[in-house]
Amino acid sequence: MSTPFQLPALPTLSRSTVDRNETVRTDPARLAKLWTTGRLILLDDKGRTPVGAGATTLATRPAVRMADEPPEDARLLGEYDGVGYWALQRKAELTEGVPSPDSAWGLWTGAASEDGEEWHDLRTIGALLDDTSAGLYTTAVALTSWHSRAGFCGRCGAPTRSVNAGWATHCTGCGREEYPRTDPAVICLVHDDQGVNGENVVLARQPIWPPERYSVLAGFVEAGESLESCVAREVAEEVGVEVSGIRYLGSQPWPFPRSIMVGFAAVAPRDAPLHPAAGEIEEARWVSRTDIRAALAAGGELEGLRLPGPTSIARMMLTGWAESTGPIP
Ligand SMILES: [Zn+2]
């Protein structure tokens, strides 16, 4: 008797080891100390950062090499092993001439090197990084993405100032404080009703995706909507299927620019006809476990069936589902 499938591991960007240490953010003396002994994670204007050879660890710099005290745009990510880690986003001159990864899928097409370092983006290398680096880089991207859109007050329109080591903004006009925003999105693996975990899964592709690329269904949570209602609505809207047995799998931050993906599984009747939403879904199809396993065994890049990248929670959901009847050969 099989049991309902689960995620096989913590989603890659949900890993974290640092102490976020909220109280230190408003303590100037402790912040100054965490700067003098701190390490800096540099981000360029595309959110890329340098990593060491093998792309498993971030290449950080001593913070004091940048300034004697924390500049206003330095964000304290947390403390680990006695070291304060800060993020600082600067303009593209840091990496002039470095080619860009495919911004939609993080598919790397080559990078310039300097001193054994390479600049990568989070989607491309998130799954390769160690736990500490993955957590730091994810938080750095989330926080700097939010700041890049939080420069003006949402109530009165006046410029804002970064406070609390980057964890809030203060409006220079009306004094309103704002904290980093996160937009929840649901993502759902819909399988059929044959046995506990089904034999087929619904995959779909959006017209803007690269050819042959498929994923499970996803959508943003609307105002005043529960996560479970959102799952049922999104699946119905995108492929015209009514699901049951909606259950939670896990979540991971997805700071592109500021989401958290909340993963679910749900059940639909076997061979339920799929009706792709015009303009939103180019194609939707039932795919067998055998085919998913073949695609995973090919590193997610099987001709005709290319899966989401290894940094995504979608990939982890599909892996967990595919493994639910035994190990993938
Ligand atoms: Zn204001």
Coordinates of C-alpha atoms and ligand atoms in Angstrom, one line a residue:
M1 CA 0.0 0.0 0.0
S2 CA 1.6 3.2 -1.1
T3 CA 1.4 6.5 0.9
P4 CA 0.7 9.9 -0.5
F5 CA 3.9 11.3 -2.1
Q6 CA 5.9 14.0 -0.5
L7 CA 8.7 16.4 -1.5
P8 CA 11.9 14.2 -1.4
A9 CA 13.9 17.0 0.3
L10 CA 13.7 20.6 1.4
P11 CA 13.2 22.8 -1.6
T12 CA 16.6 24.1 -2.7
L13 CA 15.9 27.8 -1.9
S14 CA 14.2 27.0 1.4
R15 CA 17.5 25.9 2.9
S16 CA 19.0 28.3 5.4
T17 CA 21.5 28.2 8.3
V18 CA 21.9 31.9 9.3
D19 CA 20.3 33.5 12.4
R20 CA 18.2 36.3 11.0
N21 CA 18.5 38.0 14.4
E22 CA 15.8 40.6 14.1
T23 CA 16.8 42.5 17.3
V24 CA 20.2 43.4 16.0
R25 CA 18.7 45.4 13.1
T26 CA 17.9 48.3 15.3
D27 CA 21.0 48.2 17.5
P28 CA 23.7 50.5 16.0
A29 CA 26.5 49.2 18.1
R30 CA 25.9 45.6 17.2
L31 CA 25.4 46.5 13.6
A32 CA 28.8 48.4 13.5
K33 CA 30.5 45.3 14.9
L34 CA 28.8 43.0 12.4
W35 CA 30.1 45.3 9.7
T36 CA 33.7 45.4 10.8
T37 CA 33.9 41.6 11.0
G38 CA 31.3 41.1 8.3
R39 CA 31.3 39.6 4.8
L40 CA 29.6 41.2 1.8
I41 CA 27.5 39.5 -0.9
L42 CA 27.7 41.7 -4.0
L43 CA 24.8 41.8 -6.4
D44 CA 24.8 43.5 -9.8
D45 CA 21.7 45.1 -11.2
K46 CA 20.5 41.8 -12.5
G47 CA 20.8 40.1 -9.1
R48 CA 23.9 38.1 -10.1
T49 CA 26.6 37.4 -7.6
P50 CA 30.2 36.0 -7.7
V51 CA 30.6 32.4 -6.7
G52 CA 33.8 30.3 -6.3
A53 CA 34.9 27.5 -8.5
G54 CA 32.4 24.7 -8.7
A55 CA 29.6 27.2 -7.9
T56 CA 28.9 25.7 -4.5
T57 CA 29.8 28.7 -2.3
L58 CA 29.3 32.4 -2.6
A59 CA 32.5 34.5 -3.1
T60 CA 32.1 37.1 -0.4
R61 CA 34.2 40.2 0.3
P62 CA 35.3 41.8 3.6
A63 CA 32.7 44.5 4.3
V64 CA 35.2 47.0 5.5
R65 CA 36.9 46.9 2.0
M66 CA 33.7 48.7 0.7
A67 CA 33.2 51.3 3.5
D68 CA 34.2 52.0 7.1
E69 CA 30.6 51.7 8.3
P70 CA 27.4 50.2 6.7
P71 CA 26.1 52.3 3.8
E72 CA 22.4 52.9 3.8
D73 CA 21.9 50.4 1.0
A74 CA 23.6 47.6 2.8
R75 CA 21.2 44.9 4.0
L76 CA 22.0 42.7 6.9
L77 CA 21.0 39.1 6.0
G78 CA 21.9 37.5 9.2
E79 CA 24.7 36.0 11.3
Y80 CA 26.3 32.6 11.0
D81 CA 29.3 31.3 12.9
G82 CA 30.0 34.7 14.4
V83 CA 30.1 36.4 11.0
G84 CA 27.5 39.0 9.8
Y85 CA 26.5 38.6 6.2
W86 CA 25.4 41.7 4.2
A87 CA 24.0 42.2 0.8
L88 CA 24.9 45.2 -1.4
Q89 CA 23.5 45.8 -4.9
R90 CA 25.4 47.9 -7.3
K91 CA 25.2 48.9 -10.9
A92 CA 26.3 46.8 -13.8
E93 CA 29.9 48.2 -14.1
L94 CA 30.9 45.4 -11.7
T95 CA 30.4 42.9 -14.4
E96 CA 30.6 44.8 -17.7
G97 CA 30.8 42.3 -20.6
V98 CA 29.6 39.3 -18.6
P99 CA 27.0 37.5 -20.7
S100 CA 23.5 37.1 -19.2
P101 CA 21.7 33.9 -18.4
D102 CA 18.3 33.2 -19.9
S103 CA 16.3 35.3 -17.5
A104 CA 13.2 33.1 -17.7
W105 CA 14.8 29.7 -17.0
G106 CA 18.3 30.5 -15.7
L107 CA 19.9 28.4 -18.5
W108 CA 23.5 29.4 -18.5
T109 CA 25.2 30.1 -21.8
G110 CA 28.7 30.9 -20.6
A111 CA 30.3 33.3 -18.1
A112 CA 33.4 35.4 -17.9
S113 CA 35.8 34.5 -15.1
E114 CA 38.0 36.6 -12.9
D115 CA 40.2 35.2 -10.2
G116 CA 38.5 31.8 -10.5
E117 CA 35.1 33.4 -9.8
E118 CA 32.0 33.5 -12.0
W119 CA 29.0 35.6 -11.7
H120 CA 25.8 33.6 -11.7
D121 CA 22.1 34.2 -11.0
L122 CA 20.1 32.5 -8.3
R123 CA 17.9 30.5 -10.7
T124 CA 21.0 29.1 -12.4
I125 CA 23.0 28.0 -9.4
G126 CA 20.5 27.8 -6.5
A127 CA 20.4 24.0 -6.5
L128 CA 24.2 23.8 -6.6
L129 CA 24.9 26.0 -3.6
D130 CA 25.5 24.7 -0.1
D131 CA 22.8 25.3 2.5
T132 CA 24.3 28.5 3.9
S133 CA 25.1 30.0 0.5
A134 CA 21.6 29.1 -0.8
G135 CA 19.8 30.8 2.2
L136 CA 22.0 33.9 2.1
Y137 CA 21.7 34.4 -1.7
T138 CA 17.9 33.8 -1.7
T139 CA 17.4 36.4 1.1
A140 CA 19.8 38.8 -0.6
V141 CA 17.8 38.6 -3.9
A142 CA 14.5 38.9 -2.1
L143 CA 15.5 41.9 -0.1
T144 CA 17.2 43.8 -2.9
S145 CA 14.3 43.1 -5.3
W146 CA 11.9 44.6 -2.8
H147 CA 14.0 47.7 -2.3
S148 CA 14.3 48.3 -6.0
R149 CA 10.5 48.8 -6.0
A150 CA 10.1 50.4 -2.6
G151 CA 11.8 53.8 -3.3
F152 CA 8.5 55.8 -2.9
C153 CA 5.7 55.7 -0.4
G154 CA 2.7 53.7 -1.5
R155 CA 0.4 56.1 0.5
C156 CA 1.7 59.7 -0.2
G157 CA 4.3 59.2 -3.0
A158 CA 7.2 60.8 -1.2
P159 CA 10.7 59.1 -1.3
T160 CA 11.4 56.5 1.3
R161 CA 14.6 55.8 3.3
S162 CA 16.0 52.3 4.1
V163 CA 16.0 51.6 7.9
N164 CA 16.6 48.6 10.2
A165 CA 19.6 47.4 8.2
G166 CA 17.4 47.1 5.1
W167 CA 14.4 45.4 6.7
A168 CA 12.0 48.4 6.5
T169 CA 11.5 51.6 4.7
H170 CA 10.5 54.9 6.3
C171 CA 8.6 57.5 4.3
T172 CA 10.2 61.0 4.4
G173 CA 6.8 62.5 3.7
C174 CA 4.2 60.9 6.0
G175 CA 6.4 58.7 8.2
R176 CA 4.8 55.4 7.1
E177 CA 6.8 52.3 7.6
E178 CA 6.8 49.4 5.2
Y179 CA 8.3 45.9 5.5
P180 CA 9.5 43.6 2.7
R181 CA 6.6 42.3 0.7
T182 CA 6.1 38.8 -0.5
D183 CA 3.4 37.7 -3.0
P184 CA 2.1 34.1 -2.4
A185 CA 1.6 31.9 -5.5
V186 CA 0.3 28.4 -5.5
I187 CA 1.8 25.6 -7.6
C188 CA -0.1 22.3 -7.9
L189 CA 0.8 18.9 -9.1
V190 CA -2.5 17.4 -10.5
H191 CA -2.5 13.6 -10.8
D192 CA -5.2 11.2 -11.8
D193 CA -7.2 9.0 -9.4
Q194 CA -5.6 5.6 -10.1
G195 CA -4.3 4.5 -6.7
V196 CA -3.0 6.9 -4.1
N197 CA -0.6 8.8 -6.3
G198 CA -2.1 8.3 -9.7
E199 CA -0.4 7.2 -12.9
N200 CA -0.5 10.4 -14.9
V201 CA 0.2 14.1 -14.2
V202 CA -1.1 17.2 -15.8
L203 CA 1.7 19.3 -17.4
A204 CA 1.2 22.5 -19.3
R205 CA 3.2 25.2 -21.1
Q206 CA 2.8 28.9 -21.5
P207 CA 3.2 30.4 -25.0
I208 CA 6.3 32.5 -23.9
W209 CA 8.3 29.5 -22.6
P210 CA 11.1 27.9 -24.6
P211 CA 10.0 25.1 -27.0
E212 CA 9.2 21.7 -25.4
R213 CA 9.3 23.1 -21.8
Y214 CA 6.5 21.9 -19.5
S215 CA 5.6 22.4 -15.9
V216 CA 2.9 21.9 -13.3
L217 CA 0.2 24.5 -13.0
A218 CA 0.7 27.7 -10.9
G219 CA -0.9 31.1 -10.3
F220 CA -1.0 34.0 -7.9
V221 CA -3.2 34.1 -4.9
E222 CA -5.8 36.8 -5.3
A223 CA -6.8 39.4 -2.6
G224 CA -9.1 37.8 0.0
E225 CA -8.6 34.2 -1.3
S226 CA -7.4 31.2 0.6
L227 CA -4.5 29.0 -0.8
E228 CA -6.8 26.0 -1.3
S229 CA -9.4 28.1 -3.1
C230 CA -6.7 29.5 -5.3
V231 CA -5.5 26.0 -6.2
A232 CA -9.0 24.9 -7.3
R233 CA -9.6 28.2 -9.2
E234 CA -6.3 28.2 -11.0
V235 CA -6.6 24.6 -12.2
A236 CA -10.1 25.2 -13.4
E237 CA -9.1 28.4 -15.2
E238 CA -6.0 27.1 -16.8
V239 CA -7.0 23.6 -17.9
G240 CA -10.8 23.4 -17.2
V241 CA -10.6 20.5 -14.6
E242 CA -12.2 20.3 -11.2
V243 CA -9.8 18.8 -8.6
S244 CA -10.3 17.2 -5.2
G245 CA -8.1 16.1 -2.4
I246 CA -6.0 19.3 -2.3
R247 CA -3.1 18.8 0.1
Y248 CA -0.1 20.8 1.1
L249 CA 3.4 19.7 0.1
G250 CA 5.8 22.5 1.0
S251 CA 7.0 25.9 0.0
Q252 CA 10.0 27.9 -1.2
P253 CA 10.8 31.5 -1.6
W254 CA 10.9 32.6 -5.3
P255 CA 12.2 36.1 -5.3
F256 CA 11.6 36.9 -9.0
P257 CA 10.8 39.5 -8.0
R258 CA 9.1 38.7 -4.7
S259 CA 7.0 35.5 -4.6
I260 CA 6.8 32.5 -2.4
M261 CA 5.7 29.3 -4.1
V262 CA 3.3 27.2 -2.0
G263 CA 3.2 23.7 -3.3
F264 CA 0.1 21.4 -3.4
A265 CA -1.0 18.1 -4.8
A266 CA -4.6 17.5 -6.1
V267 CA -6.5 14.8 -7.8
A268 CA -8.5 14.8 -11.1
P269 CA -10.5 12.0 -12.7
R270 CA -8.5 9.8 -15.0
D271 CA -8.4 11.0 -18.6
A272 CA -10.4 14.2 -17.7
P273 CA -10.4 16.3 -20.9
L274 CA -8.0 19.3 -20.6
H275 CA -9.2 22.7 -22.0
P276 CA -6.2 25.1 -22.0
A277 CA -7.1 28.7 -21.3
A278 CA -6.8 30.8 -24.5
G279 CA -3.7 33.1 -24.4
E280 CA -2.4 31.7 -21.1
I281 CA -1.8 28.0 -21.7
E282 CA -0.5 27.0 -25.1
E283 CA -0.8 23.3 -24.5
A284 CA -1.8 21.0 -21.6
R285 CA -1.5 17.2 -21.5
W286 CA -1.6 14.2 -19.3
V287 CA 1.9 12.7 -19.0
S288 CA 2.6 9.2 -17.6
R289 CA 4.9 8.5 -14.7
T290 CA 7.1 6.5 -17.1
D291 CA 7.6 9.5 -19.3
I292 CA 8.3 11.8 -16.3
R293 CA 10.9 9.3 -15.0
A294 CA 12.6 9.2 -18.4
A295 CA 12.7 13.0 -18.5
L296 CA 14.2 13.1 -14.9
A297 CA 16.7 10.4 -15.8
A298 CA 17.8 12.7 -18.7
G299 CA 18.5 15.5 -16.3
G300 CA 15.1 17.1 -17.1
E301 CA 16.1 17.8 -20.7
L302 CA 14.4 15.0 -22.7
E303 CA 13.7 15.8 -26.3
G304 CA 10.0 16.7 -26.4
L305 CA 9.6 16.9 -22.6
R306 CA 11.8 19.4 -20.9
L307 CA 11.1 19.9 -17.2
P308 CA 11.5 23.0 -14.9
G309 CA 15.0 23.6 -13.7
P310 CA 16.5 21.9 -10.6
T311 CA 16.2 25.1 -8.5
S312 CA 12.4 25.2 -8.8
I313 CA 9.9 23.6 -6.4
A314 CA 8.1 22.2 -9.5
R315 CA 11.1 20.0 -10.3
M316 CA 11.1 18.7 -6.7
M317 CA 7.4 18.0 -6.8
L318 CA 7.7 16.1 -10.0
T319 CA 10.6 14.1 -8.6
G320 CA 8.7 13.2 -5.5
W321 CA 5.7 12.1 -7.5
A322 CA 7.8 10.1 -10.0
E323 CA 9.6 8.3 -7.1
S324 CA 6.4 7.4 -5.3
T325 CA 6.3 3.9 -6.8
G326 CA 10.1 3.2 -6.4
P327 CA 13.5 4.6 -7.2
I328 CA 14.1 6.2 -10.6
P329 CA 16.4 4.0 -12.6
Ligands
ZN1 ZN 4.4 58.6 2.8

